[in-house]
Amino acid sequence: MPLPIKKLAEVFTNKEIGITQGHRMCPGCAAPMVVKMVLMTAKALGYEPVVGLATGCLEVSTTVFPYTAWSVPYIHNAFENVAATISGVETAYRALKKAGKIPADKKYAFFAFAGDGGTYDIGLQSLSGALERGHKFIYVLYDNEGYMNTGNQRSGSTPPGADTTTAPVGKQIPGKLQLKKNIVEIVAGHENVYAATAVPAEPMDLMSKVEKALAFDGPAFLAILSPCVRFWRMDESKSVDITKLAVETKYWPLYEVERGVYRITRKPSSFKPVSEFVKMQGRFRLVLERPDADQIIKQLQDYVDRRWERLLALEQATKDKPIR
Amino acid sequence: MAKKMIQAITGAEAAAYAMKQIEPDVVAAYPITPQTPIVEYYAKFVADGLVKTEMIPVESEHSAMSAVVGAAAAGARAMTATSAVGLALMHEIVYIAASMRLPVVMHVVNRALSAPLNIHCDHSDAMAERDSGWIQLYCENAQEVYDLTILAVRLAEHEDVRLPVMVNQDGFIISHGVEPVELLPDEVVKAFVGELKPLYPLLDTDHPVTYGSLDLYDYYFEHKRQQIEAMKNVLKVFPQVAEEFYKISGRKYNFVEPYKMEDAQYVMVALGSTNGTIKYVVDELREKGHKVGLLKIWMFRPFPKAEIQRWLTGRKAVVVLDRSVSFGAEAPLYEAIKSALYEAASRPLLGSFVYGLGGRDINPDLIRYAFEKAMKHELVADQEMYLGLRE
Amino acid sequence: MPAKYFEVRWHSRAGQGAKSAAQLLAEAVLDMGKYAQAFPEYGAERSGAPMRAFNRISDEKITVHSAVENPDVVVVIDDTLLSPAVVVGLKKEGVLIVNTAHPIEFVRKKTGFEGKICIVRATDIALEELKRGIPNTVMLGTIARVTGLITLETAAQRIREMFERKLPEEMIQANLRALKRGYEEVTCSG
Amino acid sequence: MAELKGWKELPIAGLVIEPGTARKYKTGDWRVKRPVYDRSKCIDCMMCWFYCPDQAIIQENAVMKGINYFYCKGCGVCANVCPKKAIEMRPETEFITKEE
């Protein structure tokens, strides 16, 4: 189990977290919180993190030359290839370890961080290849549901109805029409993987999944909902709260898939309507002003309901039946 | 010098064999015709436990180069191989590897770019990367593939260079043609290439470094200037490394190979396997009393301008053969030669011949024809001509 | 830069609208029959980070595309940004225009600028007139008054055209009142 | 740009060879709202420290010591996650003269 927050504070009183101050992410951005939680968990367990980053907000805002907000080894290669890049790093580690060229007592943890663009879209092939090859790495998706680094363009993760600059809410078309890809199932389909969802508002759940990922003998994937306060058009102080609401509305169910076995890690006793999540964000404002707004919300509600039922059924069906 | 071991092997096998002796820590590669046998041979070496290399069987060339960048930044000696559209798919990361100053060695088995789809030799793939910041070496035969691969490791990793190297061989013609190759003993190669001294390895967690920062208008230019300097340094370092290689092999390499150049008045310049055919024609024409010669280019990047000037100044005519085109401009090798001769005290007559696109054969008759054009002074500097093309 | 160019540098925070304000000024200048450029600075900064935007204005066609180094006017949209850095390169005979509720002496002390300083309570005026603390239209009025680059009438016309299809009439009126107050309520040193 | 280094002085390849140099970079001047902390209400739960995206909460062995205004961008997450309302967000302009 992860350390309680107060205990973590003690551990990190005089210890580097791995990401430092002086980065240039927006005020209230959830991505640096995610990185902190992930790296603190690894470091508290005695791992030496090595970080790869896909091009994106987190990348440009943390490494403006000559400044770096990283105090762990870090590599950014390009947008679409963080998984391939970290697989090269991890393979180098195995080769050099075998050759006795690096200290045997060091516990390395290889992380690839990427946004949804670098994961769902342009980086999907590289991710799939690295998962299939079975590299021991942890891929952390900070999902802000759009190309936020470049000013709010649509991605394969943008939810329907969200206003983006490349799928704007227009007079004819109500913003993005398509549902998000189910990235966790795509990843879980590689079978010999650990895949899980998490949110900053449930830190113990998140950090225990990082722990599992670290211990898992193979590739691991964490999909973490990471609000973009700027383009979700919301109060920047509420970036944590909204992820709690995402769980409570079934928008972002918390579960994990370990070698094909599904387990829901948070089952709220009652749920809130998905409209509460939607109405908290300005990116849905224009679609909510449309005459067919109720219908659009109902479709989203139906979807999250069905997906929840399906998750429950999968949990039941896959219990004690790992696929590998 | 160790006792000679000569084997009849293909260019691809020569490449793989050199890699086996170098025994890089990591090889990441994706198969593509006509590079495939290199990957296959190497995979077998790994499977048979003949090398300790960790191989990454990636899902694309893009990931091959990406993984090689990761591995090299981590502190490993890393290699890969590709061809044509595979190289084109890597393109983005080819630049990144050079700009991160990672001393990677890559085989490029030259093949035409699509469309239409073609699997045969020309140099359009490598020429599209000529400004990527990689050192480019071109091989005439399997022996050179073997030798220059070994030499490339030392050149790439030299502290004044720290740049990746592309070792080019002509697709099918060299990669699949069997020729005798003199191989060096394993221990000689291992001693020659030595251990990689990684610079700022990622795996040194006690000294964390940041690779691939965001570098805007206040610093990017300076970092490019460093790369320019590293390329200039290649011109100093290459002869030193070549001299050391000569000591272990008895084979001499340089930026260019002059062939019967002493009194040559009509000179041909080319890259790759065609040079061997040109040598044959030079011999033949010499027998008839013609003062012809060949200047084979081993190193195209950095471009050895001073050497070119030294060898071509004062000749009567120079014919440049290009196995690629630059649509709307002059062919790459010709353009470079012409530019180098701008400052020459006595400029020769210049002619540009494009040949061999998509694997179109180049035979002695065609080369003889080009020499004859030169000897008849029928060259026009601004007029590109074509060898072996139907009008 | 040649004397024939008049140059403005805006200081604000990413997301505060300096880019749009510079564009608005350029459009108003064009309406006056002059030539203008507006261009922001693109970096890695996120919302809230200090950022800059620029204008270049001339009676003749502008062909220069280089950076503005010695502006004639510096406009500071957020007084929490005041520091000597905002007046770097500002011509001695230039003007520093600041949106602030503080006195001129405060601005002088914060920036060390010895030339002409003009202040306007643009955020307060915007809050009073528009019910939102977006000071751009107020600042445009102030710039019209201080620099004479544009007339109040042209600025008003530009605002009307820009908002006509987007905002209800009462909001357009509010913007025009904000513009006028920016013109009238500016205080300058010396 | 006289203070910037020339190409001979910079490490190669755009590498940053010193860790965490961003610590020298002030992000506190982005702030328009300032978190003000009331020790008397604080229970040292460390929620503010845990969530602060800019690591601007100063703590020692899980005892809250204050806010680092050199980095704090004023997002208000700390005030929002504080279970005891020990942090209040105030307009930065209130403090602009006080620091003289």
PDB file of N, CA, C and O in Angstrom, chain A residues 86-135:
ATOM      1  N   ILE A  86      11.541   4.954 -24.949  1.00  0.00           N
ATOM      2  CA  ILE A  86      11.796   4.377 -23.623  1.00  0.00           C
ATOM      3  C   ILE A  86      12.101   2.886 -23.761  1.00  0.00           C
ATOM      4  O   ILE A  86      12.843   2.326 -22.952  1.00  0.00           O
ATOM      5  N   SER A  87      11.586   2.247 -24.807  1.00  0.00           N
ATOM      6  CA  SER A  87      11.938   0.832 -25.005  1.00  0.00           C
ATOM      7  C   SER A  87      13.418   0.705 -25.366  1.00  0.00           C
ATOM      8  O   SER A  87      14.071  -0.276 -24.994  1.00  0.00           O
ATOM      9  N   GLY A  88      13.952   1.706 -26.047  1.00  0.00           N
ATOM     10  CA  GLY A  88      15.393   1.726 -26.330  1.00  0.00           C
ATOM     11  C   GLY A  88      16.194   1.925 -25.056  1.00  0.00           C
ATOM     12  O   GLY A  88      17.213   1.266 -24.835  1.00  0.00           O
ATOM     13  N   VAL A  89      15.708   2.814 -24.197  1.00  0.00           N
ATOM     14  CA  VAL A  89      16.403   3.075 -22.930  1.00  0.00           C
ATOM     15  C   VAL A  89      16.381   1.818 -22.060  1.00  0.00           C
ATOM     16  O   VAL A  89      17.399   1.406 -21.503  1.00  0.00           O
ATOM     17  N   GLU A  90      15.212   1.213 -21.997  1.00  0.00           N
ATOM     18  CA  GLU A  90      15.055   0.014 -21.151  1.00  0.00           C
ATOM     19  C   GLU A  90      15.905  -1.140 -21.687  1.00  0.00           C
ATOM     20  O   GLU A  90      16.497  -1.899 -20.921  1.00  0.00           O
ATOM     21  N   THR A  91      15.967  -1.258 -23.005  1.00  0.00           N
ATOM     22  CA  THR A  91      16.780  -2.318 -23.594  1.00  0.00           C
ATOM     23  C   THR A  91      18.270  -2.060 -23.344  1.00  0.00           C
ATOM     24  O   THR A  91      19.029  -2.995 -23.056  1.00  0.00           O
ATOM     25  N   ALA A  92      18.663  -0.799 -23.436  1.00  0.00           N
ATOM     26  CA  ALA A  92      20.054  -0.440 -23.137  1.00  0.00           C
ATOM     27  C   ALA A  92      20.380  -0.839 -21.705  1.00  0.00           C
ATOM     28  O   ALA A  92      21.454  -1.384 -21.426  1.00  0.00           O
ATOM     29  N   TYR A  93      19.424  -0.604 -20.823  1.00  0.00           N
ATOM     30  CA  TYR A  93      19.630  -0.985 -19.415  1.00  0.00           C
ATOM     31  C   TYR A  93      19.875  -2.488 -19.296  1.00  0.00           C
ATOM     32  O   TYR A  93      20.821  -2.932 -18.639  1.00  0.00           O
ATOM     33  N   ARG A  94      19.041  -3.277 -19.964  1.00  0.00           N
ATOM     34  CA  ARG A  94      19.205  -4.732 -19.871  1.00  0.00           C
ATOM     35  C   ARG A  94      20.544  -5.172 -20.458  1.00  0.00           C
ATOM     36  O   ARG A  94      21.231  -6.036 -19.912  1.00  0.00           O
ATOM     37  N   ALA A  95      20.902  -4.558 -21.598  1.00  0.00           N
ATOM     38  CA  ALA A  95      22.168  -4.926 -22.248  1.00  0.00           C
ATOM     39  C   ALA A  95      23.357  -4.570 -21.359  1.00  0.00           C
ATOM     40  O   ALA A  95      24.275  -5.374 -21.174  1.00  0.00           O
ATOM     41  N   LEU A  96      23.326  -3.366 -20.810  1.00  0.00           N
ATOM     42  CA  LEU A  96      24.469  -2.905 -20.025  1.00  0.00           C
ATOM     43  C   LEU A  96      24.540  -3.619 -18.676  1.00  0.00           C
ATOM     44  O   LEU A  96      25.620  -3.837 -18.138  1.00  0.00           O
ATOM     45  N   LYS A  97      23.390  -3.990 -18.165  1.00  0.00           N
ATOM     46  CA  LYS A  97      23.367  -4.736 -16.907  1.00  0.00           C
ATOM     47  C   LYS A  97      24.011  -6.111 -17.115  1.00  0.00           C
ATOM     48  O   LYS A  97      24.841  -6.556 -16.338  1.00  0.00           O
ATOM     49  N   LYS A  98      23.609  -6.730 -18.220  1.00  0.00           N
ATOM     50  CA  LYS A  98      24.154  -8.028 -18.584  1.00  0.00           C
ATOM     51  C   LYS A  98      25.682  -7.946 -18.731  1.00  0.00           C
ATOM     52  O   LYS A  98      26.408  -8.853 -18.361  1.00  0.00           O
ATOM     53  N   ALA A  99      26.132  -6.831 -19.283  1.00  0.00           N
ATOM     54  CA  ALA A  99      27.568  -6.652 -19.511  1.00  0.00           C
ATOM     55  C   ALA A  99      28.292  -6.184 -18.250  1.00  0.00           C
ATOM     56  O   ALA A  99      29.498  -5.952 -18.281  1.00  0.00           O
ATOM     57  N   GLY A 100      27.535  -6.018 -17.171  1.00  0.00           N
ATOM     58  CA  GLY A 100      28.136  -5.579 -15.910  1.00  0.00           C
ATOM     59  C   GLY A 100      28.590  -4.133 -15.920  1.00  0.00           C
ATOM     60  O   GLY A 100      29.476  -3.735 -15.177  1.00  0.00           O
ATOM     61  N   LYS A 101      27.995  -3.343 -16.795  1.00  0.00           N
ATOM     62  CA  LYS A 101      28.452  -1.952 -16.920  1.00  0.00           C
ATOM     63  C   LYS A 101      27.660  -0.962 -16.059  1.00  0.00           C
ATOM     64  O   LYS A 101      27.948   0.228 -16.072  1.00  0.00           O
ATOM     65  N   ILE A 102      26.620  -1.438 -15.403  1.00  0.00           N
ATOM     66  CA  ILE A 102      25.917  -0.541 -14.468  1.00  0.00           C
ATOM     67  C   ILE A 102      25.748  -1.247 -13.131  1.00  0.00           C
ATOM     68  O   ILE A 102      25.670  -2.473 -13.087  1.00  0.00           O
ATOM     69  N   PRO A 103      25.705  -0.458 -12.053  1.00  0.00           N
ATOM     70  CA  PRO A 103      25.622  -1.071 -10.722  1.00  0.00           C
ATOM     71  C   PRO A 103      24.444  -2.039 -10.614  1.00  0.00           C
ATOM     72  O   PRO A 103      23.325  -1.722 -11.026  1.00  0.00           O
ATOM     73  N   ALA A 104      24.710  -3.213 -10.084  1.00  0.00           N
ATOM     74  CA  ALA A 104      23.686  -4.259 -10.011  1.00  0.00           C
ATOM     75  C   ALA A 104      22.617  -3.943  -8.973  1.00  0.00           C
ATOM     76  O   ALA A 104      21.489  -4.437  -9.061  1.00  0.00           O
ATOM     77  N   ASP A 105      22.971  -3.097  -8.005  1.00  0.00           N
ATOM     78  CA  ASP A 105      22.030  -2.869  -6.901  1.00  0.00           C
ATOM     79  C   ASP A 105      20.994  -1.785  -7.210  1.00  0.00           C
ATOM     80  O   ASP A 105      20.082  -1.556  -6.432  1.00  0.00           O
ATOM     81  N   LYS A 106      21.139  -1.119  -8.333  1.00  0.00           N
ATOM     82  CA  LYS A 106      20.199  -0.034  -8.637  1.00  0.00           C
ATOM     83  C   LYS A 106      18.892  -0.568  -9.180  1.00  0.00           C
ATOM     84  O   LYS A 106      18.878  -1.403 -10.069  1.00  0.00           O
ATOM     85  N   LYS A 107      17.784  -0.042  -8.616  1.00  0.00           N
ATOM     86  CA  LYS A 107      16.455  -0.442  -9.076  1.00  0.00           C
ATOM     87  C   LYS A 107      15.927   0.654 -10.004  1.00  0.00           C
ATOM     88  O   LYS A 107      15.513   1.703  -9.533  1.00  0.00           O
ATOM     89  N   TYR A 108      15.970   0.387 -11.274  1.00  0.00           N
ATOM     90  CA  TYR A 108      15.493   1.404 -12.218  1.00  0.00           C
ATOM     91  C   TYR A 108      13.992   1.272 -12.458  1.00  0.00           C
ATOM     92  O   TYR A 108      13.441   0.163 -12.415  1.00  0.00           O
ATOM     93  N   ALA A 109      13.340   2.380 -12.711  1.00  0.00           N
ATOM     94  CA  ALA A 109      11.941   2.350 -13.158  1.00  0.00           C
ATOM     95  C   ALA A 109      11.852   3.253 -14.383  1.00  0.00           C
ATOM     96  O   ALA A 109      12.217   4.425 -14.329  1.00  0.00           O
ATOM     97  N   PHE A 110      11.397   2.683 -15.488  1.00  0.00           N
ATOM     98  CA  PHE A 110      11.344   3.439 -16.742  1.00  0.00           C
ATOM     99  C   PHE A 110       9.921   3.932 -16.996  1.00  0.00           C
ATOM    100  O   PHE A 110       8.998   3.122 -17.102  1.00  0.00           O
ATOM    101  N   PHE A 111       9.791   5.240 -17.064  1.00  0.00           N
ATOM    102  CA  PHE A 111       8.475   5.849 -17.267  1.00  0.00           C
ATOM    103  C   PHE A 111       8.398   6.536 -18.624  1.00  0.00           C
ATOM    104  O   PHE A 111       9.342   7.199 -19.052  1.00  0.00           O
ATOM    105  N   ALA A 112       7.261   6.384 -19.256  1.00  0.00           N
ATOM    106  CA  ALA A 112       6.963   7.190 -20.443  1.00  0.00           C
ATOM    107  C   ALA A 112       5.718   8.012 -20.111  1.00  0.00           C
ATOM    108  O   ALA A 112       4.686   7.442 -19.771  1.00  0.00           O
ATOM    109  N   PHE A 113       5.845   9.330 -20.160  1.00  0.00           N
ATOM    110  CA  PHE A 113       4.689  10.197 -19.951  1.00  0.00           C
ATOM    111  C   PHE A 113       4.240  10.750 -21.301  1.00  0.00           C
ATOM    112  O   PHE A 113       5.075  11.154 -22.108  1.00  0.00           O
ATOM    113  N   ALA A 114       2.954  10.776 -21.511  1.00  0.00           N
ATOM    114  CA  ALA A 114       2.448  11.364 -22.757  1.00  0.00           C
ATOM    115  C   ALA A 114       1.028  11.853 -22.534  1.00  0.00           C
ATOM    116  O   ALA A 114       0.297  11.340 -21.685  1.00  0.00           O
ATOM    117  N   GLY A 115       0.658  12.837 -23.310  1.00  0.00           N
ATOM    118  CA  GLY A 115      -0.725  13.295 -23.289  1.00  0.00           C
ATOM    119  C   GLY A 115      -1.579  12.404 -24.176  1.00  0.00           C
ATOM    120  O   GLY A 115      -1.116  11.379 -24.691  1.00  0.00           O
ATOM    121  N   ASP A 116      -2.838  12.799 -24.358  1.00  0.00           N
ATOM    122  CA  ASP A 116      -3.726  11.947 -25.154  1.00  0.00           C
ATOM    123  C   ASP A 116      -3.361  11.981 -26.635  1.00  0.00           C
ATOM    124  O   ASP A 116      -3.472  10.969 -27.321  1.00  0.00           O
ATOM    125  N   GLY A 117      -2.885  13.102 -27.143  1.00  0.00           N
ATOM    126  CA  GLY A 117      -2.472  13.150 -28.546  1.00  0.00           C
ATOM    127  C   GLY A 117      -1.377  12.150 -28.821  1.00  0.00           C
ATOM    128  O   GLY A 117      -1.439  11.375 -29.785  1.00  0.00           O
ATOM    129  N   GLY A 118      -0.365  12.132 -27.953  1.00  0.00           N
ATOM    130  CA  GLY A 118       0.780  11.243 -28.106  1.00  0.00           C
ATOM    131  C   GLY A 118       0.458   9.789 -27.798  1.00  0.00           C
ATOM    132  O   GLY A 118       1.296   8.913 -27.985  1.00  0.00           O
ATOM    133  N   THR A 119      -0.762   9.522 -27.332  1.00  0.00           N
ATOM    134  CA  THR A 119      -1.128   8.162 -26.931  1.00  0.00           C
ATOM    135  C   THR A 119      -2.237   7.584 -27.815  1.00  0.00           C
ATOM    136  O   THR A 119      -2.040   6.575 -28.484  1.00  0.00           O
ATOM    137  N   TYR A 120      -3.383   8.265 -27.822  1.00  0.00           N
ATOM    138  CA  TYR A 120      -4.539   7.757 -28.577  1.00  0.00           C
ATOM    139  C   TYR A 120      -4.304   7.863 -30.087  1.00  0.00           C
ATOM    140  O   TYR A 120      -4.852   7.063 -30.853  1.00  0.00           O
ATOM    141  N   ASP A 121      -3.568   8.909 -30.486  1.00  0.00           N
ATOM    142  CA  ASP A 121      -3.496   9.224 -31.910  1.00  0.00           C
ATOM    143  C   ASP A 121      -2.119   8.914 -32.489  1.00  0.00           C
ATOM    144  O   ASP A 121      -1.834   7.787 -32.855  1.00  0.00           O
ATOM    145  N   ILE A 122      -1.294   9.924 -32.534  1.00  0.00           N
ATOM    146  CA  ILE A 122      -0.032   9.797 -33.287  1.00  0.00           C
ATOM    147  C   ILE A 122       0.932   8.791 -32.664  1.00  0.00           C
ATOM    148  O   ILE A 122       1.755   8.215 -33.357  1.00  0.00           O
ATOM    149  N   GLY A 123       0.803   8.543 -31.354  1.00  0.00           N
ATOM    150  CA  GLY A 123       1.754   7.636 -30.703  1.00  0.00           C
ATOM    151  C   GLY A 123       1.247   6.224 -30.524  1.00  0.00           C
ATOM    152  O   GLY A 123       1.917   5.383 -29.914  1.00  0.00           O
ATOM    153  N   LEU A 124       0.075   5.924 -31.063  1.00  0.00           N
ATOM    154  CA  LEU A 124      -0.554   4.628 -30.787  1.00  0.00           C
ATOM    155  C   LEU A 124       0.276   3.447 -31.305  1.00  0.00           C
ATOM    156  O   LEU A 124       0.412   2.424 -30.639  1.00  0.00           O
ATOM    157  N   GLN A 125       0.832   3.601 -32.482  1.00  0.00           N
ATOM    158  CA  GLN A 125       1.620   2.511 -33.065  1.00  0.00           C
ATOM    159  C   GLN A 125       2.860   2.212 -32.236  1.00  0.00           C
ATOM    160  O   GLN A 125       3.168   1.050 -31.942  1.00  0.00           O
ATOM    161  N   SER A 126       3.538   3.283 -31.857  1.00  0.00           N
ATOM    162  CA  SER A 126       4.749   3.120 -31.063  1.00  0.00           C
ATOM    163  C   SER A 126       4.421   2.473 -29.714  1.00  0.00           C
ATOM    164  O   SER A 126       5.142   1.588 -29.229  1.00  0.00           O
ATOM    165  N   LEU A 127       3.294   2.881 -29.127  1.00  0.00           N
ATOM    166  CA  LEU A 127       2.853   2.306 -27.854  1.00  0.00           C
ATOM    167  C   LEU A 127       2.539   0.824 -28.023  1.00  0.00           C
ATOM    168  O   LEU A 127       2.992  -0.018 -27.243  1.00  0.00           O
ATOM    169  N   SER A 128       1.785   0.502 -29.067  1.00  0.00           N
ATOM    170  CA  SER A 128       1.394  -0.880 -29.293  1.00  0.00           C
ATOM    171  C   SER A 128       2.625  -1.770 -29.491  1.00  0.00           C
ATOM    172  O   SER A 128       2.715  -2.863 -28.928  1.00  0.00           O
ATOM    173  N   GLY A 129       3.568  -1.274 -30.265  1.00  0.00           N
ATOM    174  CA  GLY A 129       4.791  -2.054 -30.508  1.00  0.00           C
ATOM    175  C   GLY A 129       5.538  -2.330 -29.211  1.00  0.00           C
ATOM    176  O   GLY A 129       5.959  -3.457 -28.948  1.00  0.00           O
ATOM    177  N   ALA A 130       5.677  -1.295 -28.391  1.00  0.00           N
ATOM    178  CA  ALA A 130       6.431  -1.457 -27.139  1.00  0.00           C
ATOM    179  C   ALA A 130       5.701  -2.384 -26.176  1.00  0.00           C
ATOM    180  O   ALA A 130       6.329  -3.179 -25.463  1.00  0.00           O
ATOM    181  N   LEU A 131       4.375  -2.328 -26.152  1.00  0.00           N
ATOM    182  CA  LEU A 131       3.587  -3.215 -25.279  1.00  0.00           C
ATOM    183  C   LEU A 131       3.741  -4.658 -25.735  1.00  0.00           C
ATOM    184  O   LEU A 131       3.954  -5.566 -24.940  1.00  0.00           O
ATOM    185  N   GLU A 132       3.631  -4.852 -27.036  1.00  0.00           N
ATOM    186  CA  GLU A 132       3.701  -6.211 -27.589  1.00  0.00           C
ATOM    187  C   GLU A 132       5.074  -6.834 -27.336  1.00  0.00           C
ATOM    188  O   GLU A 132       5.171  -8.020 -27.060  1.00  0.00           O
ATOM    189  N   ARG A 133       6.115  -6.011 -27.403  1.00  0.00           N
ATOM    190  CA  ARG A 133       7.466  -6.547 -27.181  1.00  0.00           C
ATOM    191  C   ARG A 133       7.730  -6.827 -25.707  1.00  0.00           C
ATOM    192  O   ARG A 133       8.708  -7.473 -25.368  1.00  0.00           O
ATOM    193  N   GLY A 134       6.864  -6.301 -24.866  1.00  0.00           N
ATOM    194  CA  GLY A 134       6.935  -6.641 -23.445  1.00  0.00           C
ATOM    195  C   GLY A 134       8.012  -5.928 -22.649  1.00  0.00           C
ATOM    196  O   GLY A 134       8.489  -6.446 -21.642  1.00  0.00           O
ATOM    197  N   HIS A 135       8.403  -4.737 -23.093  1.00  0.00           N
ATOM    198  CA  HIS A 135       9.405  -3.996 -22.304  1.00  0.00           C
ATOM    199  C   HIS A 135       8.868  -3.710 -20.910  1.00  0.00           C
ATOM    200  O   HIS A 135       7.675  -3.485 -20.723  1.00  0.00           O
TER     201      HIS A 135
END
